[in-house]
Structures are given as structure tokens and as C-alpha cells.
Short mmCIF file of C-alpha atoms and ligand atoms in Angstrom, two decimals:
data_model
loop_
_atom_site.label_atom_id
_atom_site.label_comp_id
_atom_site.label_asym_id
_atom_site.label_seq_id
_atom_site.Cartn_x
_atom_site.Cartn_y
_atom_site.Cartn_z
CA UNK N 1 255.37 94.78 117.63
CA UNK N 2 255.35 97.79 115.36
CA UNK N 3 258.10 99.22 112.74
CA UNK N 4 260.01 102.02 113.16
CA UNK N 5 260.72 103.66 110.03
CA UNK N 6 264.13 105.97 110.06
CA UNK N 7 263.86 109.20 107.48
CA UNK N 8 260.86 110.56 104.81
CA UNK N 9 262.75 110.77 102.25
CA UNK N 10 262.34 108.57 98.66
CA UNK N 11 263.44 105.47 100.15
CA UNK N 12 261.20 105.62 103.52
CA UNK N 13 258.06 107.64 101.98
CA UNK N 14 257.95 104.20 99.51
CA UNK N 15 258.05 102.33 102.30
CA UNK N 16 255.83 103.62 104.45
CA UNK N 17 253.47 103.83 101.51
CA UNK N 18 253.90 100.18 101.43
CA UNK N 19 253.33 99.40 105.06
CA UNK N 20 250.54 101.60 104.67
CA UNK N 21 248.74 98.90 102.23
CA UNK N 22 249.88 95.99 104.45
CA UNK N 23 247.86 98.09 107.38
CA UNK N 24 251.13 97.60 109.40
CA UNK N 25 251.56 99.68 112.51
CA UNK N 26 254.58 101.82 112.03
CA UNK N 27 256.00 104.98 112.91
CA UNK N 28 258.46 107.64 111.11
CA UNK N 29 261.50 109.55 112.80
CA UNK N 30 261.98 112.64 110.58
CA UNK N 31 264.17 115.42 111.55
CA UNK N 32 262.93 117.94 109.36
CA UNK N 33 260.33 119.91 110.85
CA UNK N 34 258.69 121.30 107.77
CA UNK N 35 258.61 117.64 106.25
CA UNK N 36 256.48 116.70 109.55
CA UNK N 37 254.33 119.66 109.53
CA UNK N 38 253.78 118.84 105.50
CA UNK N 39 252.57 115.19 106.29
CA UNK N 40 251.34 114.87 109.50
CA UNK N 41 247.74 115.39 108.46
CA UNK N 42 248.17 112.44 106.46
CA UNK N 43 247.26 109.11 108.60
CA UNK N 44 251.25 108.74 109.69
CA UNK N 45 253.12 108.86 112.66
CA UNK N 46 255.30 110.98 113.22
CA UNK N 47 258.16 111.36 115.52
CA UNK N 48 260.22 114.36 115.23
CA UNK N 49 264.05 114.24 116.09
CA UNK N 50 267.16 112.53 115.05
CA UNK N 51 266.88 108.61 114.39
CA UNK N 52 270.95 109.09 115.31
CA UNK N 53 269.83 109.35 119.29
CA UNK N 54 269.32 106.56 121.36
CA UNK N 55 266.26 108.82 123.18
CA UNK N 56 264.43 109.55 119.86
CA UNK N 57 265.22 105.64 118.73
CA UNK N 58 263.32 104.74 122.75
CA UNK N 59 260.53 107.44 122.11
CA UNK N 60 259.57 105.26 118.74
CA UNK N 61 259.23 102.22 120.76
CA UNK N 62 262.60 100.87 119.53
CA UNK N 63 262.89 98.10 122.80
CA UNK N 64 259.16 96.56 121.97
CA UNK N 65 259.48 97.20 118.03
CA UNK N 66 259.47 94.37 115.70
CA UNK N 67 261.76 96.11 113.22
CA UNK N 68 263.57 98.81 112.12
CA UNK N 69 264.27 100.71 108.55
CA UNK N 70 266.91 102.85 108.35
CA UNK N 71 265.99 104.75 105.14
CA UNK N 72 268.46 107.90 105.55
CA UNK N 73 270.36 109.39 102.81
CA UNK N 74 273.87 108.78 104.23
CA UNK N 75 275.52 105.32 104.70
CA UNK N 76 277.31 106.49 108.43
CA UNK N 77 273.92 107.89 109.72
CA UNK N 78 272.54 104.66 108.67
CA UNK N 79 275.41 102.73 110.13
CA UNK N 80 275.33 104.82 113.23
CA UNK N 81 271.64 103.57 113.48
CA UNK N 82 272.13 99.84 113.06
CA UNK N 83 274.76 99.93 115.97
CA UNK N 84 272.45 101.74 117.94
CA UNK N 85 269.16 99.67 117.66
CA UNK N 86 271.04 96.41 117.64
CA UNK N 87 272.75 97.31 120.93
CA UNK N 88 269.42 98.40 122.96
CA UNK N 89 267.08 95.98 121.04
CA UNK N 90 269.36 92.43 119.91
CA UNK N 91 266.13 90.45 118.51
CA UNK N 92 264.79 93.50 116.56
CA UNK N 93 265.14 92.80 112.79
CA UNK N 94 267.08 95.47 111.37
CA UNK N 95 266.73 96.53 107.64
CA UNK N 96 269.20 99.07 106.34
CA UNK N 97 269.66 100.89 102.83
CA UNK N 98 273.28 101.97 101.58
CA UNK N 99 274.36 104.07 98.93
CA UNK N 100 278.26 102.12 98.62
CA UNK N 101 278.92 98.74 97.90
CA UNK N 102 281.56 99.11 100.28
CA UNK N 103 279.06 99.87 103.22
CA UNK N 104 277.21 96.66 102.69
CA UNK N 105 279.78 94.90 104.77
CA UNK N 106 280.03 96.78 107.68
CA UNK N 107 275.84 97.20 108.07
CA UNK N 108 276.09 93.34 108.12
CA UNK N 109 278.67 93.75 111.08
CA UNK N 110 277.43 96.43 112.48
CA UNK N 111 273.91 94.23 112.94
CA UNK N 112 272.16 94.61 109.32
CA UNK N 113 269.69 91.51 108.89
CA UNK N 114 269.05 93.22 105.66
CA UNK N 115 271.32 95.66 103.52
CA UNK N 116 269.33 97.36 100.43
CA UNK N 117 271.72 99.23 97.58
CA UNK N 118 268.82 100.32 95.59
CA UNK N 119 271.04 101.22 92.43
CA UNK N 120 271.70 97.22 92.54
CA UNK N 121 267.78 96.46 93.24
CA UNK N 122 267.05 99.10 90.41
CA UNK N 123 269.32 97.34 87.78
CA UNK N 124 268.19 94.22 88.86
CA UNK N 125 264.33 95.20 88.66
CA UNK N 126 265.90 96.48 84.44
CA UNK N 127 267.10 93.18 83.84
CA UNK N 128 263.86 91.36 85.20
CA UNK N 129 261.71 93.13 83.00
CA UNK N 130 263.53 91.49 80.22
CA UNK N 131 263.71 88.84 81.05
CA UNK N 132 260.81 87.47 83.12
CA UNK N 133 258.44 90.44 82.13
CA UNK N 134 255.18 88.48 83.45
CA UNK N 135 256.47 87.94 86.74
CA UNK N 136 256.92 91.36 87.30
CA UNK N 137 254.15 92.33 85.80
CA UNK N 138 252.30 89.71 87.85
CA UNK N 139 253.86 91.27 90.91
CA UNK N 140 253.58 95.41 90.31
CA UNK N 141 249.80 95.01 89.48
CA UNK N 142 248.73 93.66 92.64
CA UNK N 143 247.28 96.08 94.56
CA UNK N 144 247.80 95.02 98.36
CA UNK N 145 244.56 95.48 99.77
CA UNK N 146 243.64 92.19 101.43
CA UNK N 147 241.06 91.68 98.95
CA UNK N 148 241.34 88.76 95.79
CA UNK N 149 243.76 90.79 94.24
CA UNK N 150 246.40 90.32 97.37
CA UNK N 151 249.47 88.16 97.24
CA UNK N 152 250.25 86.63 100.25
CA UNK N 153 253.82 83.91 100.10
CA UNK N 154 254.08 81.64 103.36
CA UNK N 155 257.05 79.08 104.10
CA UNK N 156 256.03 76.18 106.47
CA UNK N 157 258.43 73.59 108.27
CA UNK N 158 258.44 70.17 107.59
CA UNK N 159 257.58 69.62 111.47
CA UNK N 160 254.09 71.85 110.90
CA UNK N 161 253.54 69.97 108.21
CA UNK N 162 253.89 66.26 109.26
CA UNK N 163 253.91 66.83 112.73
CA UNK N 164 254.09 63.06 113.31
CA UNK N 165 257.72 62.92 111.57
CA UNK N 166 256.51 60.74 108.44
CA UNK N 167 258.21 61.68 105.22
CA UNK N 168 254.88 62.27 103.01
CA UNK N 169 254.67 63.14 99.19
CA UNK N 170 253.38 66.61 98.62
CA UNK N 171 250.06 65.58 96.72
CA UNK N 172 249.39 62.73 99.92
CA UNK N 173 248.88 66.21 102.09
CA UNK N 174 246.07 67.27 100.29
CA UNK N 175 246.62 71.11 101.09
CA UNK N 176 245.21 72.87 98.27
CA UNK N 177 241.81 71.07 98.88
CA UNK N 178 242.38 71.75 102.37
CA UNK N 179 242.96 75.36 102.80
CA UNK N 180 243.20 76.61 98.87
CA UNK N 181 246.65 77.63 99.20
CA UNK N 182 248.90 76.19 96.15
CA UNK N 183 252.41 75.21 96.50
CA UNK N 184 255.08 76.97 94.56
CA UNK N 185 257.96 76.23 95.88
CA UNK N 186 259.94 73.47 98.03
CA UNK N 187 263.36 74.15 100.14
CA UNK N 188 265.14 71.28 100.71
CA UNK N 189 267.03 70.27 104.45
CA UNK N 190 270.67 71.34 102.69
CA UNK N 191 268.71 74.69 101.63
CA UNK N 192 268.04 73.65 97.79
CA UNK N 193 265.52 75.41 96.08
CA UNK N 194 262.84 73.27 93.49
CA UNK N 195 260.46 75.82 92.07
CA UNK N 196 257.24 74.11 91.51
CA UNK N 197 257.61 70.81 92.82
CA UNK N 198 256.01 67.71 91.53
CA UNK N 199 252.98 66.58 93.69
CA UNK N 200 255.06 62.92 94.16
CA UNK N 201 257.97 64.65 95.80
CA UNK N 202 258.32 63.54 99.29
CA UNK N 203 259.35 65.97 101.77
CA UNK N 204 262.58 65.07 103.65
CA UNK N 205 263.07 66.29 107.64
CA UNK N 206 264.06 69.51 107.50
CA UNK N 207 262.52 70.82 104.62
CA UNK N 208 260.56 73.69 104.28
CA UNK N 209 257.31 74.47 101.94
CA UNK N 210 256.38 77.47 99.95
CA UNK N 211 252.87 78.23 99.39
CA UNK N 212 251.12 80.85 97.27
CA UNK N 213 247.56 82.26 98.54
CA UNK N 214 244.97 85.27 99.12
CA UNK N 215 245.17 86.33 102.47
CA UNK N 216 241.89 84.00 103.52
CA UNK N 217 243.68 80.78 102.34
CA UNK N 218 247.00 82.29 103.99
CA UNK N 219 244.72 82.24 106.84
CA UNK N 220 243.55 78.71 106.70
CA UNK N 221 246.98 77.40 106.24
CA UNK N 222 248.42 78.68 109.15
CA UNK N 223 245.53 77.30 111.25
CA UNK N 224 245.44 74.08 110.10
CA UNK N 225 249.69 73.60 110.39
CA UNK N 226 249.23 75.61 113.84
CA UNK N 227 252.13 78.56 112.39
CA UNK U 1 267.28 90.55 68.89
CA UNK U 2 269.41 91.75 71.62
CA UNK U 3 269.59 94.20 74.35
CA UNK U 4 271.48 97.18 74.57
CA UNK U 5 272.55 98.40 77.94
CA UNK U 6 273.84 101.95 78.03
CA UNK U 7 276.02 102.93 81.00
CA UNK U 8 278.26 100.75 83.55
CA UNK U 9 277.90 102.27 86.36
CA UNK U 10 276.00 100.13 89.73
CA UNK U 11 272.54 99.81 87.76
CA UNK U 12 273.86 98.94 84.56
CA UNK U 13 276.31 96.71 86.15
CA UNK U 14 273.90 94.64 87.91
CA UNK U 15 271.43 94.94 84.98
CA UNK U 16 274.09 92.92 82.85
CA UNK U 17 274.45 90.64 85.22
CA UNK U 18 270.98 88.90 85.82
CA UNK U 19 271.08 89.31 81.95
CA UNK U 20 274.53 87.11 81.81
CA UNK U 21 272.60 84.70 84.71
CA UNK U 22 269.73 84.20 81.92
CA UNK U 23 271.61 83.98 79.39
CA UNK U 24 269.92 86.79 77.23
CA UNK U 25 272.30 88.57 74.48
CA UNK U 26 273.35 91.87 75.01
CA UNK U 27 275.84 94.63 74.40
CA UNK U 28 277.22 97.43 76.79
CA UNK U 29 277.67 100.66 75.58
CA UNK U 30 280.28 102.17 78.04
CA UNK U 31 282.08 105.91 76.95
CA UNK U 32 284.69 105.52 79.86
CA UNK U 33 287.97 103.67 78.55
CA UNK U 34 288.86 102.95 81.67
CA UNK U 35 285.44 100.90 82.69
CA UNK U 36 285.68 99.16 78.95
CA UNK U 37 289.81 98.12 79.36
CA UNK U 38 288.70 97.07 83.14
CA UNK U 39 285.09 94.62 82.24
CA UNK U 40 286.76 93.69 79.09
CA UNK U 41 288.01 90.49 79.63
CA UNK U 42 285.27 89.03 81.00
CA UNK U 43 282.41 87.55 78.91
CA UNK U 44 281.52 90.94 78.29
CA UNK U 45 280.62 92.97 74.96
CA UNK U 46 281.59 96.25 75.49
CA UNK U 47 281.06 99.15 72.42
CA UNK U 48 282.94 102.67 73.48
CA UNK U 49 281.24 105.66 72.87
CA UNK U 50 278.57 107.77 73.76
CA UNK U 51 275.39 106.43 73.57
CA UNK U 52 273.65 109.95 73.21
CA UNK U 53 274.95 109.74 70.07
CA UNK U 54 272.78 107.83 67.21
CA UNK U 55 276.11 106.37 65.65
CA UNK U 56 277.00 104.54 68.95
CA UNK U 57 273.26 103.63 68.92
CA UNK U 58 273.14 102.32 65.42
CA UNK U 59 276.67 100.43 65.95
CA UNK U 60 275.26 98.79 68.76
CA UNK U 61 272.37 97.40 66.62
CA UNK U 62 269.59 99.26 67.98
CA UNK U 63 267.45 98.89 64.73
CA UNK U 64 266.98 95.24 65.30
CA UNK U 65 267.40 94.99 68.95
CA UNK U 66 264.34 94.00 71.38
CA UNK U 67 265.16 96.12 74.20
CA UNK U 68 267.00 98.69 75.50
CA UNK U 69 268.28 99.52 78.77
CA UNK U 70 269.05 103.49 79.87
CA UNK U 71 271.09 103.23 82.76
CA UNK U 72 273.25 106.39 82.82
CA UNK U 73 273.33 108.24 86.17
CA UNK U 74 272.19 111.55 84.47
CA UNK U 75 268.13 111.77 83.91
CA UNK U 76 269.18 114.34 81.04
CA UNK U 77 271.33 112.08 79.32
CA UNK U 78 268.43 109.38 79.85
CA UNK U 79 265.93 111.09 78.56
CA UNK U 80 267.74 111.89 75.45
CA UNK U 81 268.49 108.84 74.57
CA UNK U 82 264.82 107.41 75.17
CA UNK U 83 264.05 109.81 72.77
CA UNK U 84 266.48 108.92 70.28
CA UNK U 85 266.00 105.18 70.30
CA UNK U 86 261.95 105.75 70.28
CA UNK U 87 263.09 107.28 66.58
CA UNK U 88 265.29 105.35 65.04
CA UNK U 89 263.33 101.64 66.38
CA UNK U 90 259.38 102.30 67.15
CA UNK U 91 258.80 98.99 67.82
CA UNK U 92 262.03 98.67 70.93
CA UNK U 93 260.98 98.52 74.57
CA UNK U 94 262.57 101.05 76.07
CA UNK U 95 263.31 100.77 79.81
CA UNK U 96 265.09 103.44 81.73
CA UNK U 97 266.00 104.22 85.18
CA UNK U 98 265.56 108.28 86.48
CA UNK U 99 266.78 109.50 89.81
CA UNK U 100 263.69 112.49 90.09
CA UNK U 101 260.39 111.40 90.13
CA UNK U 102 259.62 114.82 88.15
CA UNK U 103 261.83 112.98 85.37
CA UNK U 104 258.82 109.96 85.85
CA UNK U 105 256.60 111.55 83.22
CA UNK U 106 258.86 112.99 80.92
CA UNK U 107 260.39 110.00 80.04
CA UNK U 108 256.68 108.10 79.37
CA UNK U 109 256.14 111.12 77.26
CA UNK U 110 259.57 110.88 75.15
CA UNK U 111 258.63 107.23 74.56
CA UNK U 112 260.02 104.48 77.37
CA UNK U 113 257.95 101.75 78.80
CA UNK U 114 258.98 101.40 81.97
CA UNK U 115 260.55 103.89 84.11
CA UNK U 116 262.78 102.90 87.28
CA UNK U 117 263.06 104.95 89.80
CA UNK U 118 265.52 103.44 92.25
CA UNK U 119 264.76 104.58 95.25
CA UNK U 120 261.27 103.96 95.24
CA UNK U 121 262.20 100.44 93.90
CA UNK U 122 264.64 100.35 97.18
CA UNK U 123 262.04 101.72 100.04
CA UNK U 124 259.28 99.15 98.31
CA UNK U 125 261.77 96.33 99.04
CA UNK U 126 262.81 97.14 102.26
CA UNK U 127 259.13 97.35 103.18
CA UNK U 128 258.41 94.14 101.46
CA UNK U 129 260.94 91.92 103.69
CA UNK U 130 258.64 93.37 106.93
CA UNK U 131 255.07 92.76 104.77
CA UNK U 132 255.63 89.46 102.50
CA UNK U 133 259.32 88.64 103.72
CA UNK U 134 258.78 84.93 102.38
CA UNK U 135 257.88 85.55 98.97
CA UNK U 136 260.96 87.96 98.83
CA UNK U 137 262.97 85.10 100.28
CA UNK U 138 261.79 82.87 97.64
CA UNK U 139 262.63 85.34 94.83
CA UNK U 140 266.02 86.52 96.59
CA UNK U 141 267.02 82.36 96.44
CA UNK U 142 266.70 81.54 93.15
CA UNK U 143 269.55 81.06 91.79
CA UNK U 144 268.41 81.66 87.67
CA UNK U 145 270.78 78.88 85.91
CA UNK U 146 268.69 76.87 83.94
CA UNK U 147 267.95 74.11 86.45
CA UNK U 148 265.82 72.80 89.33
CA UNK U 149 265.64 76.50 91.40
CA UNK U 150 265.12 78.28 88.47
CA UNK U 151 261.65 80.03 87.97
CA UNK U 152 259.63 81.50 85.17
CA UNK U 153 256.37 82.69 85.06
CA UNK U 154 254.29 82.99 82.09
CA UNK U 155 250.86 84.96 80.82
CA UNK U 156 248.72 82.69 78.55
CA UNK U 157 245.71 84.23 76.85
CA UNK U 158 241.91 82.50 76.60
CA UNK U 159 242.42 82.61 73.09
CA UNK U 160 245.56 80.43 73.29
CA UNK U 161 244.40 77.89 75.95
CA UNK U 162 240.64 77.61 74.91
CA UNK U 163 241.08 78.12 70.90
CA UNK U 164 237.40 76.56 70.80
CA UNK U 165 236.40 79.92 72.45
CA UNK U 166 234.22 77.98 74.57
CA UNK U 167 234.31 79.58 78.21
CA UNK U 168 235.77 76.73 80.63
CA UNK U 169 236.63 75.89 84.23
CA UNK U 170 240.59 75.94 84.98
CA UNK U 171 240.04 72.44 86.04
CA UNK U 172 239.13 71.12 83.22
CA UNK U 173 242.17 72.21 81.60
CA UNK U 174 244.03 69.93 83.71
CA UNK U 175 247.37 71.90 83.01
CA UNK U 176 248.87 70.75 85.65
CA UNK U 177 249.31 67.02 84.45
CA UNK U 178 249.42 68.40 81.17
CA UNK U 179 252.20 70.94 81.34
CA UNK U 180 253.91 70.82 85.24
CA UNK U 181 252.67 74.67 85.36
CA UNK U 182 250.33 75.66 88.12
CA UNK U 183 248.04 78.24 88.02
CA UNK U 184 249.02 81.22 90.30
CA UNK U 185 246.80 84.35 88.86
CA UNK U 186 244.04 85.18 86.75
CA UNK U 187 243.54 88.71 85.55
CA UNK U 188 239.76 89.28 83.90
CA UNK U 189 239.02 90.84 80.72
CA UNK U 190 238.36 94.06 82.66
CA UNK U 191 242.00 93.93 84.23
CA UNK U 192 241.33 92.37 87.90
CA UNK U 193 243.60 90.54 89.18
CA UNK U 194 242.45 87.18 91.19
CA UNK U 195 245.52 85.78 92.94
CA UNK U 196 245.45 82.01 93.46
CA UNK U 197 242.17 81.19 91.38
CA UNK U 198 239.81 78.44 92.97
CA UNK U 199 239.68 75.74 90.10
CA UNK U 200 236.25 76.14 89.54
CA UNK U 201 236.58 79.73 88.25
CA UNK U 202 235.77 79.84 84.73
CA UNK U 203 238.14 81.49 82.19
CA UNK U 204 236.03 84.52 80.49
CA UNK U 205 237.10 85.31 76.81
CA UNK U 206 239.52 88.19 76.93
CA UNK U 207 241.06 86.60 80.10
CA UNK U 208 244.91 85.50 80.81
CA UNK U 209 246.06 82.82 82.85
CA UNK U 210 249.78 83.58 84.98
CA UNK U 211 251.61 79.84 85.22
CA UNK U 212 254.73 79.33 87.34
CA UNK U 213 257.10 76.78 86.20
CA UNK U 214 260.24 75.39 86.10
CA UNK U 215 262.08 76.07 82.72
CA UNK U 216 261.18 73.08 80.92
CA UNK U 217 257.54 73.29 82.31
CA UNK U 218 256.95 76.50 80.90
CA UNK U 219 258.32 75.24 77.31
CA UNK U 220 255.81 72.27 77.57
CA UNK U 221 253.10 75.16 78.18
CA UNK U 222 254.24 76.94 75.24
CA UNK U 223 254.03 74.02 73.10
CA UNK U 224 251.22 72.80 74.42
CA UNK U 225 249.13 76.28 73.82
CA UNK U 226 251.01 77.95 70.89
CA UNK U 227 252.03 80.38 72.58
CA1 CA F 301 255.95 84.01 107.11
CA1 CA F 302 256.01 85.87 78.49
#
């Protein structure tokens, strides 16, 4: 149930520093010998070989692996990798970065759940500090730790939530009293979005709930809707 | 009171974009004739020239714009105009993207606020749809037009929301009935973040609140607190 991260370079060092602060299992595949031998003393682990062979992808635990990165520098290694892991592994989630628009299409075909162009995330991240500057100031200073300062989003089904079937208004639930998480968001059955629903709305079959919490009331939520 | 976005290449490209989704005034400056004669025609304001140049700058309105945007795939040509813009307008937010991470400090030093570094921005994402995939879901979704899905999220100071100065709980404040907002952070006088806040806590002076809202929420907030 651990993630297999494909290539140190920018994209996967960032990453793994990230799964690092989520204390998620992972391990790297990194070709380069002297890029091993420079960070193995640091608390990763490392595989060294080519992410582009099926053995090396079964050596990092690709058939019991909950999901795979493929962070190299070149769209056809990546592409080569997605094939690969989707064909030994089909209910792995696979999350791919390109360089080329153009490759965004065939990841998805090849297998992609998730294709990253990070010159598009980059001018998009521009843009947002423009023009919703505390959001993403909200977001950057977070530091994931698991302590008060950690962010933790959760969506739950309709079904979890009124498990007997009865269309209920939000504030009738009573969830923030019940396990401090808040609710931010609402997803209707036809997949509409209402940020920051009005306590009277009444959730429809179907729907799904977004809440907001620290990991504890994360926690609480899941146990009391049984997620 | 506009932004200038220098370069349309991908990141300046999608940078215009979310600024066209949120309806925020802006001007490319683009040097290739071809990109300008292509992007034209759409809703698009488009100077040519170079925008290491101060002319360009200055014909672009940088001396009474808010931001500006350094997209350019060179870190050189970046970094000279962060330096050039931080002269001409002292007050301008500078944002600008760099492909080293070397570049990272440099450009603080010449005078940007935020630097972008793409590929970190990239591996952070991919990581973040394995560690908090349903917050990134809920950003991903929105669909920023003005309506129902759209979100904001906005920092309000203890000064504006308790003008008394008196310390209070964020119950009392009842902002939610007031304003639609709801209360999603708290950062302390000392800079601590406290995601969530229970609504006993009690705002200390020198404190900010961080509301999520819909956009006609968050202008009730501002009204409502002068901000
Ligand atoms: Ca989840
Ligand atoms: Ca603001």
C-alpha cells in the first residue's frame, strides 16, 4: 500500500519531500548511481535501476503499491512507465508529469489517472497569487506535520452520511459539534460544485460532502460516517 | 491597477488565463509577432516588444500597475526584468517564475515577492493528489466564474473584526449568520497557524482570521468588517 516514486530529480525530490511530511511509505527508483550514493543516508528508499523495466518496477513493490509517480525528465520514459505499471498493476493509481501539451493525451490513454504539466501548474500557481493571494497563502504556510497547523480535506457520500436514505439539511446533521470538522464544500448528484453551503441545504442522493479539519477531527469524522 | 504579464509561452499562457476566468485586468507583453498576430483576436491585450526593455515596461503601464508577472523561459531575462520593475514601481508585487533553484535567491534579492519554481510546484502537486487528494479535487473543480462553485478566501485582521480591541471568542462573532463566511484558519500574533479553530478559541490582538466564502459572502464580510 506504499508509493513508488519514478526519478530524483526536481519534480520527484519535491515530492518525496512531500510524502515525507505526510509520513507516507514510499520508495524512489533512481538510475543514477551517484544521486543514490548522495542521498541514501537520508531516511529514503532507494531502489537503484531503470523505472523503464518491468523487474526494477516489481522490485519496488509495483503489484501491492497503492500508486505510482512517474517524475522523469522525458515525456516517452514517462509514457513507457504508465503502460508498464498499468499493464502489471490495473487498480494502481498512476500519476504522471509531462513536459508537452501534446503528451497529456496519450498518458491519459496510455493509463494516466493524473497528468501534471508543471509549466501549466506554475502559471496557474502566478495567476492565483493574484488573484486569491490568501488562499495560497493559507495553503503554502501550513506546515504538514499532523499537529494544529495540518490541513486535512475529506469528501463523504451521501450514503455515509444518512445511511438511512433520508434527504437531511446540512445543519440537521450536527457534524461540526459532532466531530469538529467544518463543511466547506457540497458536490451535488449531477457533479455541481456549491462552495460553502448554507446549513439549510438539504443533501440530495448522490451527493457528496466536503469537510475541512485537523487530522484529529479528520479522524472523528471518518469514525462516526464509518469511511 | 492592472497586471502585466511578460512572456506567452505555457506559464504565461495559463497565467492569463485563470486571470481572464477572474476577470482581473491585464496586459501581455509578447516580443514574438507571430504569438501576438496568433492570440490577437481573442479577448486578449497584447503589447509587442521586449519587456527587458523599460520602454515596453512603461508602455505597458507598469508605474501604476498592481502586479507583475515574469514569465519568460530564460531566468536571465527574468531576473532582469525583476530588477527593472523593482525601480521604476517600488510599491508593484513582483512575481516571477525561475527554472534553477540557484536563480531562487537571486531573484528575492533583485526585488520579487514570490518566486515560482515550476517543477517544485509540479512534484508538490503530484504528491498532494496521493497525501490530501480531496482537497486538490475540490480546488481542481472549481470552476472560478462568479457563481455558486466559485471560491474565495479571505484574511481579516483582529483589528478589523474586534475594532473594540476587546479579545473575544470566534463564537461570539457569529460570522457565520452574519456574513455566510466560515471560519477555516487562525494564524496567532506569533505566526502559528491553527487550522479549523474550535469556536471557543479566543482571537488575540495581532491575530487574523482566514474565511471561505462564496463571492458575495466574502463582499458581505468586507462590508461588514471594513476591510
Ligand atoms: Ca479521502
Ligand atoms: Ca485578501
Amino acid at each position: 500500500n506504499h508509493v513508488i516514486v519514478c526519478g530524483y530529480g526536481r519534480n520527484g525530490k519535491q515530492a518525496a519531500q512531500k510524502l515525507l511530511d505526510y509520513k507516507q511509505d514510499f520508495v524512489v527508483i533512481e538510475k543514477d548511481h551517484e544521486v543514490v550514493d548522495k542521498f541514501a543516508e537520508e531516511d529514503l528508499l532507494f531502489i537503484e535501476g531503470n523505472a523503464n523495466e518491468d523487474e526494477v518496477l516489481i522490485e519496488a513493490g509495483l503489484e501491492r503499491a497503492s500508486t505510482i509517480i512517474c517524475a522523469l525528465p522525458s515525456d516517452a520514459d514517462n509514457l513507457f512507465i504508465v503502460l508498464s505499471a498499468r499493464q502489471i498493476n490495473p487498480s494502481l493509481k498512476i500519476i504522471s508529469r509531462a513536459t508537452e501539451e501534446t503528451s497529456y493525451r496519450k498518458m491519459k490513454l496510455a493509463g494516466a489517472d493524473n497528468v501534471i504539466l508543471p509549466d501549466k501548474i506554475g502559471g496557474d500557481h502566478m495567476a492565483s497569487l493574484v488573484v486569491v493571494p490568501d488562499l495560497i497563502e493559507f495553503l503554502d504556510n501550513l506546515s504538514i506535520s499532523g499537529d494544529d497547523d495540518s490541513i486535512n480535506v475529506e469528501q463523504v457520500s451521501f450514503e455515509n452520511v444518512c445511511p438511512s436514505g433520508d434527504e437531511q439539511a446540512i445543519e440537521k446533521l450536527d457534524i461540526r459539534r459532532k466531530t469538529g470538522c467544518s463543511v466547506i464544500g457540497y458536490k451535488g448528484p449531477t457533479g455541481e460544485y456549491v462552495v460553502n453551503p448554507e446549513p439549510s441545504l438539504v443533501l440530495k442522493k448522490g451527493s457528496k460532502l466536503i469537510l475541512i479539519g485537523r487530522p484529529t477531527q479528520i479522524e472523528s469524522l471518518k469514525n462516526l460516517y464509518n469511511v
